[in-house]
CSV table of C-alpha atoms in Angstrom, one decimal:
chain,number,residue,atom,x,y,z
V,1,MET,CA,0.0,0.0,0.0
V,2,ARG,CA,1.5,3.4,-1.0
V,3,LYS,CA,1.6,6.2,1.5
V,4,THR,CA,-0.9,8.2,-0.5
V,5,THR,CA,-3.3,5.3,-0.3
V,6,ARG,CA,-2.6,4.9,3.4
V,7,ARG,CA,-3.4,8.5,4.1
V,8,SER,CA,-6.8,8.1,2.5
V,9,ALA,CA,-7.7,5.0,4.5
V,10,VAL,CA,-7.8,6.9,7.8
V,11,ALA,CA,-11.2,6.8,9.3
V,12,ALA,CA,-10.6,3.5,10.9
V,13,ALA,CA,-7.1,4.6,12.0
V,14,MET,CA,-8.5,7.3,14.2
V,15,ALA,CA,-10.7,4.8,16.0
V,16,GLY,CA,-7.7,2.6,16.8
V,17,ALA,CA,-4.6,1.1,15.3
V,18,LEU,CA,-4.9,-0.3,11.8
V,19,ALA,CA,-5.0,-4.1,11.6
V,20,VAL,CA,-2.3,-4.6,9.0
V,21,THR,CA,-1.7,-8.1,7.5
V,22,GLY,CA,0.7,-9.4,4.8
V,23,LEU,CA,3.0,-6.3,4.9
V,24,ALA,CA,6.6,-6.4,4.0
V,25,THR,CA,8.2,-5.0,7.2
V,26,ALA,CA,11.3,-3.8,5.3
V,27,GLU,CA,9.1,-1.2,3.5
V,28,ALA,CA,8.7,2.0,5.3
V,29,GLY,CA,5.8,2.9,3.0
V,30,GLN,CA,3.8,0.0,4.5
V,31,SER,CA,4.2,1.0,8.2
V,32,GLY,CA,0.5,0.9,9.1
V,33,VAL,CA,0.9,3.9,11.3
V,34,ASP,CA,-2.3,5.4,12.6
V,35,ARG,CA,-3.5,8.3,10.3
V,36,PRO,CA,-5.7,11.3,11.2
V,37,SER,CA,-9.1,11.7,9.7
V,38,GLN,CA,-9.7,13.3,6.3
V,39,GLY,CA,-11.1,16.8,5.9
V,40,PRO,CA,-11.1,19.3,8.7
V,41,ALA,CA,-10.0,16.9,11.4
V,42,ARG,CA,-7.0,15.9,9.3
V,43,SER,CA,-5.9,19.4,8.6
V,44,SER,CA,-6.4,20.5,12.2
V,45,SER,CA,-4.6,17.5,13.8
V,46,LEU,CA,-1.7,16.7,11.4
V,47,LEU,CA,0.8,19.5,11.9
V,48,LEU,CA,3.7,18.1,9.9
V,49,ASP,CA,4.3,15.0,7.8
V,50,ILE,CA,7.9,14.3,6.5
V,51,ASP,CA,7.8,11.2,4.3
V,52,TYR,CA,10.6,11.9,1.7
V,53,ALA,CA,8.3,10.8,-1.0
V,54,ASN,CA,9.6,13.5,-3.4
V,55,GLY,CA,13.2,12.3,-3.0
V,56,GLY,CA,14.6,15.5,-1.5
V,57,LEU,CA,16.6,15.8,1.7
V,58,ASP,CA,14.1,18.4,2.8
V,59,SER,CA,11.1,16.3,1.8
V,60,GLY,CA,9.8,19.3,-0.1
V,61,ILE,CA,9.7,21.5,3.1
V,62,PRO,CA,12.0,24.4,2.2
V,63,ASP,CA,12.8,25.4,5.8
V,64,LEU,CA,13.5,21.9,7.0
V,65,THR,CA,17.1,21.8,8.4
V,66,THR,CA,19.2,19.1,6.7
V,67,THR,CA,22.6,17.9,7.9
V,68,HIS,CA,25.4,20.3,8.7
V,69,ALA,CA,28.0,17.6,8.2
V,70,THR,CA,29.9,18.1,4.9
V,71,ALA,CA,30.6,14.6,3.7
V,72,PRO,CA,28.6,13.9,0.6
V,73,ASP,CA,27.0,10.8,2.1
V,74,ALA,CA,26.4,12.2,5.6
V,75,SER,CA,22.8,12.3,4.6
V,76,TYR,CA,21.1,10.8,1.5
V,77,VAL,CA,17.7,9.6,0.3
V,78,VAL,CA,17.2,5.9,-0.3
V,79,GLY,CA,14.5,3.9,-1.9
V,80,SER,CA,12.3,2.0,0.6
V,81,GLY,CA,9.6,-0.2,-0.8
V,82,THR,CA,7.4,1.9,-3.1
V,83,ASP,CA,8.7,5.1,-1.5
V,84,ASN,CA,11.8,6.8,0.1
V,85,ALA,CA,13.5,7.3,3.4
V,86,ILE,CA,16.4,9.4,4.7
V,87,ALA,CA,19.7,7.9,5.7
V,88,HIS,CA,22.2,9.6,8.1
V,89,LYS,CA,25.8,8.3,8.3
V,90,VAL,CA,28.6,9.1,10.7
V,91,THR,CA,32.2,7.9,10.5
V,92,LEU,CA,34.3,8.6,13.5
V,93,GLY,CA,37.6,10.3,13.0
V,94,ASP,CA,36.5,11.9,9.7
V,95,PRO,CA,35.9,15.7,9.9
V,96,GLY,CA,33.3,15.4,7.1
V,97,TYR,CA,31.0,13.8,9.6
V,98,VAL,CA,31.4,16.4,12.3
V,99,SER,CA,28.6,18.9,12.9
V,100,ASP,CA,28.7,21.7,15.5
V,101,GLY,CA,31.8,20.2,17.0
V,102,ALA,CA,30.6,16.6,17.4
V,103,PRO,CA,30.3,13.4,15.3
V,104,ARG,CA,26.7,13.7,14.0
V,105,SER,CA,24.5,14.0,11.0
V,106,GLU,CA,20.9,15.1,11.7
V,107,SER,CA,17.8,16.8,10.2
V,108,ALA,CA,15.7,19.2,12.3
V,109,THR,CA,12.5,21.2,12.4
V,110,ASN,CA,14.0,24.3,14.2
V,111,ASP,CA,13.0,26.6,11.3
V,112,VAL,CA,9.7,25.0,10.5
V,113,PRO,CA,6.8,26.7,12.5
V,114,GLU,CA,4.7,23.6,12.5
V,115,GLY,CA,7.7,21.6,13.9
V,116,ARG,CA,8.3,23.9,16.8
V,117,ILE,CA,7.4,23.1,20.4
V,118,HIS,CA,5.9,25.6,22.9
V,119,VAL,CA,4.7,25.4,26.5
V,120,GLY,CA,1.1,24.3,26.4
V,121,ASP,CA,1.4,22.1,23.3
V,122,GLU,CA,0.3,18.5,23.4
V,123,HIS,CA,2.0,16.6,20.6
V,124,ARG,CA,2.3,13.1,19.3
V,125,TYR,CA,5.6,12.4,17.5
V,126,GLU,CA,5.6,9.3,15.2
V,127,PHE,CA,8.6,8.1,13.3
V,128,SER,CA,10.1,4.9,11.8
V,129,VAL,CA,13.7,3.8,12.3
V,130,LEU,CA,15.8,1.2,10.5
V,131,LEU,CA,19.3,0.3,11.8
V,132,LYS,CA,21.3,-0.4,8.7
V,133,ASP,CA,24.2,-2.9,8.7
V,134,TRP,CA,24.4,-2.3,12.4
V,135,LYS,CA,27.2,-3.9,14.3
V,136,THR,CA,25.8,-5.3,17.5
V,137,TYR,CA,27.2,-5.1,21.0
V,138,GLU,CA,29.3,-7.9,22.4
V,139,ALA,CA,30.8,-8.2,25.9
V,140,GLY,CA,33.9,-6.0,26.1
V,141,ASP,CA,32.8,-3.5,23.4
V,142,SER,CA,32.4,0.2,24.1
V,143,GLU,CA,29.1,0.9,25.8
V,144,SER,CA,28.6,4.4,24.3
V,145,GLY,CA,25.1,5.0,22.9
V,146,ASP,CA,23.9,6.5,19.6
V,147,ILE,CA,21.1,9.1,19.7
V,148,ILE,CA,18.6,8.6,16.9
V,149,PHE,CA,15.7,11.0,17.8
V,150,GLN,CA,15.5,14.1,20.0
V,151,GLY,CA,12.9,16.6,21.3
V,152,LYS,CA,15.4,19.5,21.7
V,153,HIS,CA,15.2,22.8,23.5
V,154,ALA,CA,16.5,25.7,21.3
V,155,GLY,CA,19.5,27.8,22.2
V,156,GLY,CA,22.1,25.1,22.8
V,157,ASN,CA,20.1,23.5,25.6
V,158,LEU,CA,20.1,19.9,26.5
V,159,PRO,CA,17.2,17.9,24.9
V,160,SER,CA,14.0,17.4,26.8
V,161,PHE,CA,14.1,13.8,25.7
V,162,TYR,CA,15.8,11.5,23.3
V,163,LEU,CA,15.8,7.9,22.1
V,164,MET,CA,19.2,6.1,21.8
V,165,THR,CA,20.6,2.7,21.0
V,166,LYS,CA,22.3,1.3,24.1
V,167,ARG,CA,24.2,-2.0,23.7
V,168,ASN,CA,21.6,-4.0,21.9
V,169,SER,CA,18.5,-2.1,23.1
V,170,ILE,CA,16.8,1.2,22.5
V,171,ALA,CA,16.1,3.5,25.5
V,172,PHE,CA,14.1,6.6,26.1
V,173,ARG,CA,15.9,9.3,28.2
V,174,SER,CA,15.2,12.7,29.7
V,175,PRO,CA,18.7,13.8,30.9
V,176,THR,CA,17.7,16.8,32.9
V,177,LEU,CA,15.0,14.8,34.8
V,178,ASP,CA,17.3,11.8,35.1
V,179,LEU,CA,14.7,9.5,33.6
V,180,GLN,CA,15.6,6.4,31.5
V,181,ALA,CA,13.6,3.4,30.4
V,182,GLY,CA,14.2,0.7,27.9
V,183,VAL,CA,11.5,0.7,25.1
V,184,VAL,CA,13.0,-2.0,22.9
V,185,ASP,CA,14.7,-4.7,25.0
V,186,ASP,CA,16.6,-6.3,22.1
V,187,PHE,CA,16.7,-4.9,18.6
V,188,ARG,CA,18.8,-7.6,17.1
V,189,PRO,CA,15.8,-9.6,15.7
V,190,TYR,CA,14.8,-6.4,13.9
V,191,LEU,CA,18.0,-5.3,12.3
V,192,GLY,CA,17.4,-4.2,8.7
V,193,GLU,CA,13.6,-3.9,9.4
V,194,TRP,CA,11.5,-0.9,10.2
V,195,MET,CA,10.7,-0.2,13.9
V,196,HIS,CA,7.9,2.3,14.6
V,197,PHE,CA,7.9,4.7,17.6
V,198,ARG,CA,5.3,7.1,19.1
V,199,VAL,CA,6.1,9.7,21.8
V,200,ASP,CA,3.2,11.6,23.3
V,201,VAL,CA,4.2,14.7,25.2
V,202,GLY,CA,2.3,17.3,27.2
V,203,TRP,CA,4.7,20.3,27.1
V,204,THR,CA,4.6,22.2,30.4
V,205,ASP,CA,7.0,24.3,32.4
V,206,ASP,CA,5.5,23.0,35.7
V,207,SER,CA,5.0,19.5,37.0
V,208,THR,CA,1.8,18.7,35.1
V,209,GLY,CA,3.4,17.4,31.9
V,210,TYR,CA,3.8,13.9,30.6
V,211,TYR,CA,5.8,11.5,28.3
V,212,ARG,CA,4.2,8.4,26.9
V,213,ILE,CA,6.3,6.2,24.7
V,214,SER,CA,5.0,3.4,22.5
V,215,THR,CA,6.4,1.1,19.9
V,216,ARG,CA,5.2,-1.1,17.1
V,217,LEU,CA,7.8,-3.6,16.2
V,218,PRO,CA,7.9,-5.9,13.1
V,219,GLY,CA,5.2,-8.4,13.2
V,220,ALA,CA,2.9,-6.3,15.4
V,221,THR,CA,-0.3,-4.7,14.1
V,222,GLN,CA,-0.7,-1.9,16.7
V,223,PHE,CA,1.3,0.2,19.1
V,224,THR,CA,2.2,-1.0,22.6
V,225,LEU,CA,2.7,1.4,25.4
V,226,ARG,CA,6.2,0.9,26.8
V,227,GLN,CA,6.7,3.7,29.4
V,228,THR,CA,4.8,6.6,30.9
V,229,TYR,CA,6.0,9.4,33.0
V,230,GLU,CA,3.2,11.6,34.4
V,231,ASN,CA,3.3,14.8,36.4
V,232,VAL,CA,6.7,15.9,35.2
V,233,ARG,CA,8.1,19.1,33.9
V,234,THR,CA,8.8,18.5,30.2
V,235,PHE,CA,9.8,22.0,29.0
V,236,HIS,CA,12.9,22.6,31.1
V,237,PRO,CA,15.7,24.4,29.3
V,238,GLU,CA,18.7,25.3,31.4
V,239,ASN,CA,19.2,28.5,29.3
V,240,PRO,CA,16.2,30.8,28.4
V,241,THR,CA,14.4,29.8,25.2
V,242,ASP,CA,10.8,30.0,24.2
V,243,PHE,CA,10.6,27.0,21.8
V,244,GLY,CA,11.9,23.6,21.1
V,245,TYR,CA,12.0,21.3,18.0
V,246,LEU,CA,12.7,17.8,16.7
V,247,LYS,CA,16.0,16.3,15.5
V,248,TRP,CA,16.5,12.9,13.9
V,249,GLY,CA,19.5,11.1,12.4
V,250,LEU,CA,22.6,10.0,14.2
V,251,TYR,CA,24.4,11.7,17.0
V,252,ARG,CA,27.4,9.9,18.6
V,253,PRO,CA,28.3,11.9,21.7
V,254,SER,CA,31.7,11.1,23.4
V,255,GLN,CA,32.5,8.4,20.8
V,256,SER,CA,35.9,8.0,19.2
V,257,LEU,CA,38.1,5.5,17.5
V,258,GLY,CA,40.4,5.7,20.4
V,259,ASN,CA,37.6,4.5,22.7
V,260,GLY,CA,37.0,1.5,20.5
V,261,ASP,CA,33.6,2.7,19.2
V,262,VAL,CA,32.2,1.3,16.0
V,263,PRO,CA,33.8,3.4,13.2
V,264,THR,CA,30.7,3.8,11.0
V,265,ARG,CA,27.0,3.8,11.7
V,266,VAL,CA,24.1,4.3,9.4
V,267,VAL,CA,20.5,4.9,10.4
V,268,LEU,CA,17.4,5.4,8.3
V,269,HIS,CA,14.3,7.4,9.3
V,270,ASP,CA,10.9,7.8,7.6
V,271,ASP,CA,7.3,9.0,8.3
V,272,ILE,CA,8.2,11.7,10.8
V,273,ARG,CA,4.9,13.1,11.8
V,274,ILE,CA,3.7,15.7,14.4
V,275,LEU,CA,0.0,15.6,15.5
V,276,ASP,CA,-1.8,18.0,17.8
V,277,LEU,CA,-3.3,15.7,20.4
V,278,ARG,CA,-6.0,18.1,21.4
V,279,ALA,CA,-7.3,18.2,17.8
V,280,VAL,CA,-7.1,14.4,17.6
V,281,ARG,CA,-9.2,14.1,20.7
V,282,ALA,CA,-11.7,16.7,19.4
V,283,ALA,CA,-12.0,14.8,16.2
V,284,ARG,CA,-12.9,11.6,18.0
V,285,ARG,CA,-15.7,13.2,20.0
């Protein structure tokens, strides 16, 4: 099923997760991610949809930030099923894969108004991830993690949250709040396949916010809630700022060849979507 078809088959998706059968899990275009309703409900709830269908690094969104790394293959579009996805690559020890002083290659919504985060927002972030040719962890290897998705405070602040590979698992972290939970216990059975993530956030600068993290792994037909943090402050920059944004790709903090870290990593992302949860709830009433 093409993405355009999937977006038209949305009425059932708003009532619950789509029951998807016979899908090729290696195709991001057949992810079975819940879609908002057509018409006014769709336009009011879906804030941003980045699917790379047009083959461009900016997915046809002129203000979307693409990688600042200079290597020609630090970021590139690849075919995925009947559609496309974005790949980010980082090779340690090569200055072509350094961005803002660190080994990373990422895309971001910092200059896209619909992709910004403000106090009072309630957002759902959906995205798909494929770990490509990923060297797995073995006893004695470096235990440094690779960040693959962030909800970031602007102005050089620490992220509000991020998802990272850690050994052979994927964890959710909020570093300022010192929260961490595994959301994929072992990704090794899913290497080379698309894993789907959903992070719901109530953005507050007091202790009434929340994080709710769900996954849909290959073979599953609907999302499973993995971790919830209620009554927490989610908008908590250390330096003053009035907005945040999303980043996805590959960030390899504190990693180096000298530490014995894997020289090259590649991660694919697709179907990065932002929904207004208040509008979603209103459409269901």
